[in-house]
PDB file of C-alpha atoms in Angstrom:
ATOM      1  CA  MET A  16       0.000   0.000   0.000  1.00 47.00           C
ATOM      2  CA  TRP A  17       3.023   2.306   0.461  1.00 47.00           C
ATOM      3  CA  ALA A  18       3.198   2.717  -3.324  1.00 52.00           C
ATOM      4  CA  GLU A  19      -0.455   3.766  -3.701  1.00 57.00           C
ATOM      5  CA  THR A  20      -1.239   7.117  -5.319  1.00 59.00           C
ATOM      6  CA  TYR A  21      -3.976   9.339  -3.860  1.00 53.00           C
ATOM      7  CA  ASP A  22      -5.155  11.973  -6.330  1.00 62.00           C
ATOM      8  CA  ARG A  23      -7.896  14.157  -4.869  1.00 61.00           C
ATOM      9  CA  ASP A  24      -8.971  17.762  -4.638  1.00 59.00           C
ATOM     10  CA  LEU A  25      -7.112  19.660  -1.896  1.00 54.00           C
ATOM     11  CA  ALA A  26     -10.390  20.204  -0.070  1.00 55.00           C
ATOM     12  CA  ASP A  27     -10.550  16.413   0.453  1.00 57.00           C
ATOM     13  CA  VAL A  28      -7.199  16.285   2.262  1.00 57.00           C
ATOM     14  CA  PHE A  29      -8.745  15.145   5.540  1.00 57.00           C
ATOM     15  CA  ALA A  30     -10.708  12.385   3.826  1.00 55.00           C
ATOM     16  CA  ILE A  31      -7.499  11.220   2.153  1.00 53.00           C
ATOM     17  CA  GLN A  32      -5.679  11.237   5.485  1.00 55.00           C
ATOM     18  CA  SER A  33      -8.433   9.177   7.085  1.00 52.00           C
ATOM     19  CA  GLU A  34      -8.416   6.730   4.174  1.00 54.00           C
ATOM     20  CA  ILE A  35      -4.645   6.256   4.405  1.00 48.00           C
ATOM     21  CA  ALA A  36      -4.738   5.790   8.187  1.00 50.00           C
ATOM     22  CA  LYS A  37      -7.411   3.113   7.891  1.00 51.00           C
ATOM     23  CA  ALA A  38      -5.474   1.371   5.117  1.00 55.00           C
ATOM     24  CA  ILE A  39      -2.345   1.325   7.284  1.00 52.00           C
ATOM     25  CA  ALA A  40      -4.303  -0.136  10.199  1.00 51.00           C
ATOM     26  CA  ASP A  41      -5.706  -2.847   7.917  1.00 54.00           C
ATOM     27  CA  GLN A  42      -2.235  -3.608   6.554  1.00 58.00           C
ATOM     28  CA  LEU A  43      -0.848  -3.975  10.083  1.00 49.00           C
ATOM     29  CA  GLN A  44      -3.918  -6.003  11.106  1.00 54.00           C
ATOM     30  CA  ALA A  45      -4.488  -3.597  13.972  1.00 56.00           C
ATOM     31  CA  ARG A  46      -7.784  -3.492  15.837  1.00 64.00           C
ATOM     32  CA  LEU A  47      -8.681   0.148  16.245  1.00 66.00           C
ATOM     33  CA  SER A  48     -10.247   1.277  19.499  1.00 64.00           C
ATOM     34  CA  PRO A  49     -13.328   3.542  19.355  1.00 69.00           C
ATOM     35  CA  ASN A  50     -11.121   6.493  20.314  1.00 61.00           C
ATOM     36  CA  GLU A  51      -8.680   5.691  17.520  1.00 59.00           C
ATOM     37  CA  LYS A  52     -11.480   5.361  14.966  1.00 62.00           C
ATOM     38  CA  SER A  53     -12.895   8.702  16.073  1.00 63.00           C
ATOM     39  CA  ALA A  54      -9.464  10.336  15.860  1.00 60.00           C
ATOM     40  CA  ILE A  55      -8.978   9.029  12.318  1.00 64.00           C
ATOM     41  CA  GLU A  56     -12.398  10.149  11.105  1.00 62.00           C
ATOM     42  CA  LYS A  57     -12.483  13.587  12.773  1.00 78.00           C
ATOM     43  CA  PRO A  58     -10.550  16.364  10.972  1.00 88.00           C
ATOM     44  CA  PRO A  59      -7.930  17.891  13.302  1.00 93.00           C
ATOM     45  CA  THR A  60      -8.885  21.393  12.117  1.00 95.00           C
ATOM     46  CA  THR A  61     -11.234  23.000   9.618  1.00 93.00           C
ATOM     47  CA  ASP A  62      -8.581  25.526   8.583  1.00 96.00           C
ATOM     48  CA  LEU A  63      -6.589  24.152   5.637  1.00 95.00           C
ATOM     49  CA  ALA A  64      -3.861  26.760   6.025  1.00 97.00           C
ATOM     50  CA  ALA A  65      -3.432  25.853   9.698  1.00 98.00           C
ATOM     51  CA  PHE A  66      -3.284  22.187   8.754  1.00 96.00           C
ATOM     52  CA  ASP A  67      -0.599  22.918   6.169  1.00 97.00           C
ATOM     53  CA  LEU A  68       1.477  24.736   8.800  1.00 98.00           C
ATOM     54  CA  TYR A  69       1.016  21.830  11.207  1.00 98.00           C
ATOM     55  CA  SER A  70       1.953  19.240   8.570  1.00 96.00           C
ATOM     56  CA  ARG A  71       5.123  21.110   7.627  1.00 97.00           C
ATOM     57  CA  ALA A  72       6.083  21.373  11.293  1.00 98.00           C
ATOM     58  CA  ARG A  73       5.481  17.653  11.802  1.00 96.00           C
ATOM     59  CA  THR A  74       7.743  16.829   8.870  1.00 93.00           C
ATOM     60  CA  LEU A  75      10.508  18.986  10.338  1.00 93.00           C
ATOM     61  CA  ILE A  76      10.122  17.353  13.751  1.00 92.00           C
ATOM     62  CA  LEU A  77      10.111  13.820  12.358  1.00 86.00           C
ATOM     63  CA  THR A  78      13.337  14.474  10.450  1.00 83.00           C
ATOM     64  CA  THR A  79      15.126  16.245  13.293  1.00 80.00           C
ATOM     65  CA  SER A  80      18.310  14.420  14.160  1.00 73.00           C
ATOM     66  CA  PHE A  81      19.051  13.486  17.757  1.00 64.00           C
ATOM     67  CA  GLY A  82      20.607  16.552  19.382  1.00 61.00           C
ATOM     68  CA  SER A  83      20.354  18.719  16.276  1.00 66.00           C
ATOM     69  CA  GLU A  84      18.997  22.277  16.346  1.00 69.00           C
ATOM     70  CA  GLN A  85      18.510  22.362  12.599  1.00 74.00           C
ATOM     71  CA  ASN A  86      14.730  21.990  12.264  1.00 89.00           C
ATOM     72  CA  LEU A  87      13.105  22.542  15.635  1.00 92.00           C
ATOM     73  CA  PRO A  88      12.983  26.366  15.861  1.00 93.00           C
ATOM     74  CA  ARG A  89      11.246  26.540  12.494  1.00 95.00           C
ATOM     75  CA  ALA A  90       8.819  23.785  13.512  1.00 97.00           C
ATOM     76  CA  ILE A  91       7.865  25.706  16.657  1.00 98.00           C
ATOM     77  CA  GLU A  92       7.335  28.844  14.582  1.00 98.00           C
ATOM     78  CA  LEU A  93       5.010  26.984  12.195  1.00 99.00           C
ATOM     79  CA  LEU A  94       3.035  25.405  15.043  1.00 99.00           C
ATOM     80  CA  ASN A  95       2.581  28.787  16.718  1.00 99.00           C
ATOM     81  CA  GLN A  96       1.223  30.136  13.438  1.00 99.00           C
ATOM     82  CA  ALA A  97      -1.149  27.162  13.226  1.00 99.00           C
ATOM     83  CA  VAL A  98      -2.672  27.726  16.682  1.00 99.00           C
ATOM     84  CA  THR A  99      -2.902  31.454  15.992  1.00 99.00           C
ATOM     85  CA  ARG A 100      -5.059  30.684  12.962  1.00 98.00           C
ATOM     86  CA  ASP A 101      -7.051  28.031  14.841  1.00 98.00           C
ATOM     87  CA  PRO A 102      -6.923  28.415  18.652  1.00 98.00           C
ATOM     88  CA  ALA A 103      -8.834  25.115  18.956  1.00 98.00           C
ATOM     89  CA  PHE A 104      -6.186  23.113  17.056  1.00 98.00           C
ATOM     90  CA  PHE A 105      -5.670  20.429  19.691  1.00 98.00           C
ATOM     91  CA  LYS A 106      -3.042  18.337  17.895  1.00 98.00           C
ATOM     92  CA  ALA A 107      -0.899  21.395  17.199  1.00 99.00           C
ATOM     93  CA  TYR A 108      -0.796  22.197  20.917  1.00 99.00           C
ATOM     94  CA  CYS A 109       0.247  18.605  21.628  1.00 99.00           C
ATOM     95  CA  GLN A 110       3.072  18.926  19.116  1.00 98.00           C
ATOM     96  CA  LEU A 111       4.153  22.167  20.769  1.00 99.00           C
ATOM     97  CA  VAL A 112       4.444  20.390  24.117  1.00 99.00           C
ATOM     98  CA  TYR A 113       6.914  17.964  22.591  1.00 97.00           C
ATOM     99  CA  ALA A 114       8.793  20.592  20.579  1.00 97.00           C
ATOM    100  CA  HIS A 115       9.274  22.938  23.536  1.00 97.00           C
ATOM    101  CA  GLY A 116      10.141  20.020  25.816  1.00 96.00           C
ATOM    102  CA  TYR A 117      12.744  18.734  23.399  1.00 94.00           C
ATOM    103  CA  ALA A 118      14.249  22.199  22.993  1.00 93.00           C
ATOM    104  CA  TYR A 119      14.384  22.560  26.778  1.00 94.00           C
ATOM    105  CA  THR A 120      16.078  19.219  27.375  1.00 90.00           C
ATOM    106  CA  ALA A 121      18.114  18.321  24.315  1.00 83.00           C
ATOM    107  CA  LEU A 122      19.035  21.676  22.792  1.00 81.00           C
ATOM    108  CA  ASN A 123      20.739  24.746  24.159  1.00 75.00           C
ATOM    109  CA  ASP A 124      17.610  26.275  25.707  1.00 89.00           C
ATOM    110  CA  HIS A 125      17.417  24.932  29.256  1.00 90.00           C
ATOM    111  CA  THR A 126      15.523  28.005  30.447  1.00 95.00           C
ATOM    112  CA  PRO A 127      12.437  28.657  32.602  1.00 97.00           C
ATOM    113  CA  ALA A 128      10.834  30.435  29.646  1.00 98.00           C
ATOM    114  CA  ARG A 129      11.124  27.374  27.413  1.00 98.00           C
ATOM    115  CA  LEU A 130       9.714  25.091  30.106  1.00 98.00           C
ATOM    116  CA  ALA A 131       6.860  27.545  30.671  1.00 98.00           C
ATOM    117  CA  ALA A 132       6.071  27.459  26.943  1.00 99.00           C
ATOM    118  CA  ALA A 133       5.808  23.659  27.083  1.00 99.00           C
ATOM    119  CA  GLU A 134       3.538  23.877  30.128  1.00 99.00           C
ATOM    120  CA  ALA A 135       1.331  26.533  28.509  1.00 99.00           C
ATOM    121  CA  SER A 136       0.900  24.348  25.420  1.00 99.00           C
ATOM    122  CA  LEU A 137      -0.030  21.394  27.638  1.00 99.00           C
ATOM    123  CA  GLN A 138      -2.599  23.492  29.492  1.00 99.00           C
ATOM    124  CA  ALA A 139      -4.118  24.613  26.187  1.00 99.00           C
ATOM    125  CA  ALA A 140      -4.406  21.004  25.008  1.00 99.00           C
ATOM    126  CA  ALA A 141      -5.912  19.914  28.338  1.00 99.00           C
ATOM    127  CA  ARG A 142      -8.523  22.675  28.217  1.00 99.00           C
ATOM    128  CA  LEU A 143      -9.651  21.493  24.792  1.00 98.00           C
ATOM    129  CA  ARG A 144      -9.669  17.733  25.461  1.00 98.00           C
ATOM    130  CA  PRO A 145      -8.791  16.912  29.074  1.00 98.00           C
ATOM    131  CA  ASP A 146      -9.335  13.159  28.843  1.00 97.00           C
ATOM    132  CA  ALA A 147      -7.953  12.483  25.355  1.00 97.00           C
ATOM    133  CA  GLY A 148      -5.207   9.934  24.870  1.00 97.00           C
ATOM    134  CA  ASP A 149      -3.087  12.578  23.160  1.00 98.00           C
ATOM    135  CA  THR A 150      -3.429  14.830  26.207  1.00 99.00           C
ATOM    136  CA  HIS A 151      -2.093  12.079  28.455  1.00 99.00           C
ATOM    137  CA  LEU A 152       0.708  11.458  25.960  1.00 99.00           C
ATOM    138  CA  ALA A 153       1.608  15.157  25.853  1.00 99.00           C
ATOM    139  CA  ARG A 154       1.621  15.282  29.649  1.00 99.00           C
ATOM    140  CA  ALA A 155       3.922  12.247  29.712  1.00 99.00           C
ATOM    141  CA  GLN A 156       6.295  14.012  27.325  1.00 98.00           C
ATOM    142  CA  TYR A 157       6.221  17.146  29.467  1.00 99.00           C
ATOM    143  CA  LEU A 158       6.947  15.201  32.663  1.00 98.00           C
ATOM    144  CA  TYR A 159       9.739  13.260  30.995  1.00 97.00           C
ATOM    145  CA  LEU A 160      11.430  16.066  29.086  1.00 96.00           C
ATOM    146  CA  GLY A 161      10.694  18.991  31.371  1.00 96.00           C
ATOM    147  CA  ARG A 162      10.547  17.517  34.852  1.00 96.00           C
ATOM    148  CA  ARG A 163      12.406  14.213  34.564  1.00 96.00           C
ATOM    149  CA  ASP A 164       9.496  12.658  36.436  1.00 98.00           C
ATOM    150  CA  TYR A 165       9.774   9.177  34.970  1.00 98.00           C
ATOM    151  CA  ALA A 166       7.210   7.506  37.229  1.00 98.00           C
ATOM    152  CA  GLY A 167       4.655  10.217  36.504  1.00 99.00           C
ATOM    153  CA  ALA A 168       5.348  10.049  32.778  1.00 99.00           C
ATOM    154  CA  LEU A 169       4.954   6.273  32.748  1.00 98.00           C
ATOM    155  CA  ALA A 170       1.613   6.540  34.575  1.00 98.00           C
ATOM    156  CA  GLU A 171       0.376   9.014  31.945  1.00 99.00           C
ATOM    157  CA  LEU A 172       1.483   6.661  29.160  1.00 99.00           C
ATOM    158  CA  VAL A 173      -0.572   3.862  30.692  1.00 98.00           C
ATOM    159  CA  LYS A 174      -3.624   6.144  30.517  1.00 98.00           C
ATOM    160  CA  ALA A 175      -2.768   7.189  26.970  1.00 98.00           C
ATOM    161  CA  GLY A 176      -2.356   3.555  25.944  1.00 97.00           C
ATOM    162  CA  ARG A 177      -5.906   2.715  26.997  1.00 97.00           C
ATOM    163  CA  ALA A 178      -7.243   5.250  24.511  1.00 95.00           C
ATOM    164  CA  LEU A 179      -4.554   4.720  21.844  1.00 95.00           C
ATOM    165  CA  PRO A 180      -3.490   1.048  22.061  1.00 95.00           C
ATOM    166  CA  ASN A 181      -2.010   1.001  18.538  1.00 93.00           C
ATOM    167  CA  ASP A 182      -0.208   4.336  18.675  1.00 96.00           C
ATOM    168  CA  PRO A 183       3.544   3.824  18.133  1.00 98.00           C
ATOM    169  CA  ARG A 184       4.326   6.829  20.317  1.00 98.00           C
ATOM    170  CA  ILE A 185       3.086   4.965  23.399  1.00 98.00           C
ATOM    171  CA  PHE A 186       5.682   2.255  22.847  1.00 99.00           C
ATOM    172  CA  GLU A 187       8.322   4.806  21.853  1.00 98.00           C
ATOM    173  CA  TRP A 188       8.066   6.886  25.016  1.00 98.00           C
ATOM    174  CA  THR A 189       7.657   3.847  27.235  1.00 99.00           C
ATOM    175  CA  GLY A 190      10.903   2.616  25.708  1.00 98.00           C
ATOM    176  CA  TYR A 191      12.685   5.870  26.556  1.00 97.00           C
ATOM    177  CA  ILE A 192      11.540   5.761  30.176  1.00 97.00           C
ATOM    178  CA  LEU A 193      12.479   2.111  30.699  1.00 97.00           C
ATOM    179  CA  ARG A 194      15.846   2.717  29.104  1.00 96.00           C
ATOM    180  CA  ARG A 195      16.427   5.749  31.309  1.00 94.00           C
ATOM    181  CA  ARG A 196      15.642   3.563  34.339  1.00 95.00           C
ATOM    182  CA  GLY A 197      18.291   1.059  33.287  1.00 94.00           C
ATOM    183  CA  GLN A 198      15.860  -1.484  31.798  1.00 96.00           C
ATOM    184  CA  ARG A 199      17.556  -1.412  28.396  1.00 95.00           C
ATOM    185  CA  GLU A 200      16.310  -4.720  27.002  1.00 95.00           C
ATOM    186  CA  GLU A 201      12.682  -4.011  27.908  1.00 97.00           C
ATOM    187  CA  GLY A 202      13.033  -0.470  26.636  1.00 98.00           C
ATOM    188  CA  LEU A 203      14.476  -1.805  23.396  1.00 98.00           C
ATOM    189  CA  ARG A 204      11.509  -4.139  22.907  1.00 98.00           C
ATOM    190  CA  ASN A 205       9.141  -1.178  23.197  1.00 98.00           C
ATOM    191  CA  LEU A 206      11.181   0.873  20.722  1.00 99.00           C
ATOM    192  CA  GLN A 207      11.194  -2.033  18.274  1.00 98.00           C
ATOM    193  CA  LYS A 208       7.401  -2.259  18.561  1.00 98.00           C
ATOM    194  CA  ALA A 209       7.216   1.465  17.786  1.00 98.00           C
ATOM    195  CA  ALA A 210       9.387   0.880  14.706  1.00 98.00           C
ATOM    196  CA  GLU A 211       7.090  -1.925  13.536  1.00 97.00           C
ATOM    197  CA  LEU A 212       4.090   0.394  13.747  1.00 96.00           C
ATOM    198  CA  ASP A 213       5.928   3.403  12.288  1.00 95.00           C
ATOM    199  CA  PRO A 214       8.686   2.051  10.008  1.00 96.00           C
ATOM    200  CA  ARG A 215       9.568   5.464   8.548  1.00 93.00           C
ATOM    201  CA  ASN A 216      10.183   7.165  11.874  1.00 94.00           C
ATOM    202  CA  TYR A 217      13.743   8.375  11.569  1.00 92.00           C
ATOM    203  CA  PHE A 218      14.145   9.404  15.195  1.00 92.00           C
ATOM    204  CA  VAL A 219      13.046   5.998  16.490  1.00 96.00           C
ATOM    205  CA  MET A 220      15.584   4.287  14.215  1.00 97.00           C
ATOM    206  CA  GLN A 221      18.294   6.503  15.694  1.00 95.00           C
ATOM    207  CA  GLN A 222      17.198   5.698  19.219  1.00 96.00           C
ATOM    208  CA  ILE A 223      17.151   1.953  18.621  1.00 98.00           C
ATOM    209  CA  ALA A 224      20.657   2.200  17.187  1.00 98.00           C
ATOM    210  CA  LEU A 225      21.818   4.137  20.261  1.00 95.00           C
ATOM    211  CA  THR A 226      20.342   1.475  22.520  1.00 97.00           C
ATOM    212  CA  TYR A 227      22.181  -1.256  20.636  1.00 98.00           C
ATOM    213  CA  ARG A 228      25.325   0.844  20.986  1.00 97.00           C
ATOM    214  CA  ASP A 229      24.887   0.876  24.775  1.00 94.00           C
ATOM    215  CA  LEU A 230      24.458  -2.908  24.661  1.00 95.00           C
ATOM    216  CA  ARG A 231      27.576  -3.257  22.462  1.00 97.00           C
ATOM    217  CA  ALA A 232      25.453  -5.049  19.857  1.00 98.00           C
ATOM    218  CA  TYR A 233      27.296  -3.514  16.918  1.00 98.00           C
ATOM    219  CA  PRO A 234      25.823  -5.451  13.944  1.00 98.00           C
ATOM    220  CA  GLU A 235      22.316  -4.539  15.112  1.00 98.00           C
ATOM    221  CA  GLU A 236      23.384  -0.925  15.637  1.00 98.00           C
ATOM    222  CA  ILE A 237      24.674  -0.791  12.061  1.00 99.00           C
ATOM    223  CA  ALA A 238      21.392  -2.171  10.705  1.00 98.00           C
ATOM    224  CA  PHE A 239      19.304   0.557  12.332  1.00 98.00           C
ATOM    225  CA  LEU A 240      21.726   3.360  11.490  1.00 98.00           C
ATOM    226  CA  ASP A 241      21.508   2.242   7.868  1.00 98.00           C
ATOM    227  CA  ARG A 242      17.706   2.305   8.106  1.00 98.00           C
ATOM    228  CA  ALA A 243      17.869   5.837   9.513  1.00 96.00           C
ATOM    229  CA  LEU A 244      20.155   6.966   6.692  1.00 97.00           C
ATOM    230  CA  SER A 245      17.791   5.445   4.131  1.00 96.00           C
ATOM    231  CA  ILE A 246      15.085   7.774   5.483  1.00 94.00           C
ATOM    232  CA  VAL A 247      17.227  10.920   5.879  1.00 92.00           C
ATOM    233  CA  PRO A 248      20.395  10.499   3.787  1.00 93.00           C
ATOM    234  CA  LYS A 249      23.504  12.522   4.612  1.00 89.00           C
ATOM    235  CA  ASP A 250      22.339  13.424   8.097  1.00 92.00           C
ATOM    236  CA  VAL A 251      25.524  14.472   9.870  1.00 93.00           C
ATOM    237  CA  THR A 252      24.991  12.899  13.280  1.00 92.00           C
ATOM    238  CA  THR A 253      23.806   9.586  11.870  1.00 95.00           C
ATOM    239  CA  GLU A 254      26.496   9.517   9.202  1.00 97.00           C
ATOM    240  CA  VAL A 255      29.179  10.004  11.852  1.00 97.00           C
ATOM    241  CA  ALA A 256      27.520   7.539  14.231  1.00 97.00           C
ATOM    242  CA  ARG A 257      27.626   4.925  11.472  1.00 98.00           C
ATOM    243  CA  ALA A 258      31.362   5.485  10.987  1.00 98.00           C
ATOM    244  CA  LEU A 259      31.939   5.550  14.743  1.00 98.00           C
ATOM    245  CA  VAL A 260      30.828   1.912  15.003  1.00 98.00           C
ATOM    246  CA  ASP A 261      34.060   0.762  13.369  1.00 98.00           C
ATOM    247  CA  PHE A 262      36.068   2.801  15.865  1.00 98.00           C
ATOM    248  CA  GLU A 263      34.240   1.481  18.935  1.00 97.00           C
ATOM    249  CA  TRP A 264      33.979  -2.097  17.668  1.00 98.00           C
ATOM    250  CA  LYS A 265      37.295  -2.569  15.871  1.00 98.00           C
ATOM    251  CA  ALA A 266      39.420   0.436  16.930  1.00 97.00           C
ATOM    252  CA  ASP A 267      39.479   1.522  13.269  1.00 98.00           C
ATOM    253  CA  THR A 268      39.504   5.310  12.862  1.00 98.00           C
ATOM    254  CA  LYS A 269      39.589   5.322   9.062  1.00 98.00           C
ATOM    255  CA  PRO A 270      35.790   5.295   8.384  1.00 98.00           C
ATOM    256  CA  LEU A 271      35.272   7.988  11.022  1.00 98.00           C
ATOM    257  CA  GLN A 272      37.981  10.197   9.548  1.00 98.00           C
ATOM    258  CA  GLN A 273      36.529   9.699   6.061  1.00 98.00           C
ATOM    259  CA  ALA A 274      33.060  10.706   7.278  1.00 98.00           C
ATOM    260  CA  ILE A 275      34.450  13.822   8.967  1.00 98.00           C
ATOM    261  CA  ASP A 276      36.435  14.786   5.864  1.00 98.00           C
ATOM    262  CA  SER A 277      33.318  14.322   3.713  1.00 97.00           C
ATOM    263  CA  ILE A 278      31.231  16.589   5.960  1.00 97.00           C
ATOM    264  CA  LEU A 279      33.956  19.244   6.109  1.00 97.00           C
ATOM    265  CA  ALA A 280      34.150  19.222   2.310  1.00 97.00           C
ATOM    266  CA  ARG A 281      30.435  19.561   1.604  1.00 96.00           C
ATOM    267  CA  ASP A 282      29.153  21.588   4.595  1.00 94.00           C
ATOM    268  CA  PRO A 283      31.819  22.814   7.056  1.00 94.00           C
ATOM    269  CA  GLY A 284      29.253  24.490   9.289  1.00 90.00           C
ATOM    270  CA  ALA A 285      27.490  21.198   9.952  1.00 91.00           C
ATOM    271  CA  ILE A 286      30.511  19.587  11.589  1.00 93.00           C
ATOM    272  CA  SER A 287      29.648  21.228  14.931  1.00 89.00           C
ATOM    273  CA  GLU A 288      26.959  18.570  15.338  1.00 87.00           C
ATOM    274  CA  ALA A 289      29.702  15.934  15.390  1.00 92.00           C
ATOM    275  CA  ALA A 290      32.532  17.940  16.955  1.00 92.00           C
ATOM    276  CA  ASP A 291      32.847  15.569  19.912  1.00 91.00           C
ATOM    277  CA  ASP A 292      33.381  12.580  17.604  1.00 95.00           C
ATOM    278  CA  TRP A 293      35.847  14.584  15.511  1.00 97.00           C
ATOM    279  CA  PHE A 294      37.757  15.423  18.695  1.00 96.00           C
ATOM    280  CA  LEU A 295      37.716  11.752  19.746  1.00 96.00           C
ATOM    281  CA  CYS A 296      39.014  10.671  16.341  1.00 98.00           C
ATOM    282  CA  ALA A 297      41.787  13.275  16.433  1.00 98.00           C
ATOM    283  CA  LEU A 298      42.905  12.126  19.880  1.00 97.00           C
ATOM    284  CA  ALA A 299      42.946   8.493  18.770  1.00 97.00           C
ATOM    285  CA  GLU A 300      45.104   9.419  15.786  1.00 97.00           C
ATOM    286  CA  GLY A 301      47.378  11.661  17.847  1.00 98.00           C
ATOM    287  CA  ASP A 302      46.509  14.672  15.685  1.00 98.00           C
ATOM    288  CA  SER A 303      46.684  17.685  18.003  1.00 97.00           C
ATOM    289  CA  ILE A 304      45.951  20.171  15.209  1.00 97.00           C
ATOM    290  CA  ALA A 305      42.707  18.408  14.246  1.00 97.00           C
ATOM    291  CA  ALA A 306      41.785  18.113  17.937  1.00 97.00           C
ATOM    292  CA  GLY A 307      42.174  21.873  18.289  1.00 96.00           C
ATOM    293  CA  ARG A 308      40.027  22.491  15.215  1.00 96.00           C
ATOM    294  CA  ALA A 309      37.353  20.182  16.600  1.00 95.00           C
ATOM    295  CA  LEU A 310      37.261  22.047  19.909  1.00 92.00           C
ATOM    296  CA  MET A 311      36.891  25.345  18.044  1.00 92.00           C
ATOM    297  CA  THR A 312      33.729  24.070  16.321  1.00 90.00           C
ATOM    298  CA  VAL A 313      31.942  22.925  19.483  1.00 81.00           C
ATOM    299  CA  GLY A 314      30.387  26.355  20.050  1.00 64.00           C
ATOM    300  CA  ASN A 315      27.158  26.145  22.029  1.00 55.00           C
ATOM    301  CA  ASN A 316      26.433  22.511  21.262  1.00 61.00           C
ATOM    302  CA  PRO A 317      24.766  21.296  24.501  1.00 58.00           C
ATOM    303  CA  TRP A 318      25.696  17.679  23.816  1.00 58.00           C
ATOM    304  CA  TRP A 319      29.311  18.520  24.534  1.00 58.00           C
ATOM    305  CA  THR A 320      28.671  19.905  28.027  1.00 54.00           C
ATOM    306  CA  GLU A 321      25.341  18.494  29.184  1.00 55.00           C
ATOM    307  CA  GLY A 322      24.362  15.469  27.132  1.00 54.00           C
ATOM    308  CA  GLY A 323      20.714  14.595  26.545  1.00 56.00           C
ATOM    309  CA  VAL A 324      17.917  13.007  28.477  1.00 58.00           C
ATOM    310  CA  PHE A 325      16.905  10.426  25.892  1.00 65.00           C
TER     311      PHE A 325
END
C-alpha cells in the first residue's frame, strides 16, 4: 500500500488522510479502538492553512536528528502560526508540548521560559480535550522532558495507551523511560514495537541504534543506522555515528575520519553537530591540530557539556 497514489482535490485532504490511516491499520492487522477510529475520522482542524502549517512542522520534527537544532525552531514557529489561525487546534498544541520540551532538554535552551512554553501548550491542550489519549501522551512528554518525572510520565502513558493502544508513540516513550531507568532490554523491545508500527520514523531508528550501541550489539546498531540513513540520507549525526561503530567495535579510525572529511568538504558548518566525535578521532590518531580544530567548532552545542535526556 506504500506505493499507492492518492489523487484528490485539496479540499478532500482530511478524507485522504483518514483513508490512508485506515489502510495502514488494515495492513498492520491492527484493531482500532473507538477512540482511535474517532481520531482518524475527525478532521484535526477546519482551517486548511493551519493544517498545512502543522503538517510542515510535523515533517521537520520527524526528520530532526538526535541533538540537532537544525529543524526545531522553524517547527515551533510553524506550530505557533497554526494555533494562531485556529486556537482550537488540539493536535498542534500537543506537538508544541513535545517541541518545547525537546528544545528545553536536548538543545541549548534549558531556560524557565522554554519550560513555561511547554507547560502553557499542555494546558491549552488539556482545556480542549482533558481526557484524550493525546493529552495524556503530551503530559507524559512534558513530565519526561521537562521535569524528569519518569514515574509520573509512565503513569500518563498507561492512561494514553488505553485510549490509543495502537499508537507507536506509546511504545516509543515507554521505551525511553524504561531505558532511562536502566531497563535497556525491555526499553528496546518497546522501541522495536514502535518501529514496527511506524517504520519510517527516523528518530526511532536513531534511538534503537543508540540502545544497541549501549548494549555493544554492533551489527544490530549498524542495521538501524543504515535504516535511519535510508530515510534521511547525509544526516551528519547519523552519518558520523555509522562510521563511529568501526572505531568502537574494531578500533578503526579510518571510516570515522573519512566521514568527517566528507562533511567538512560539503558543509563545514554542519561539523559542529559531530565535533565531539571529531575530537575523539583526532585524539585516537594523535593529531593535536585536528583536535584543536574540533574544539573550536563545538560552540554552544549542549551535547558537549550536558548530554541529553533520551
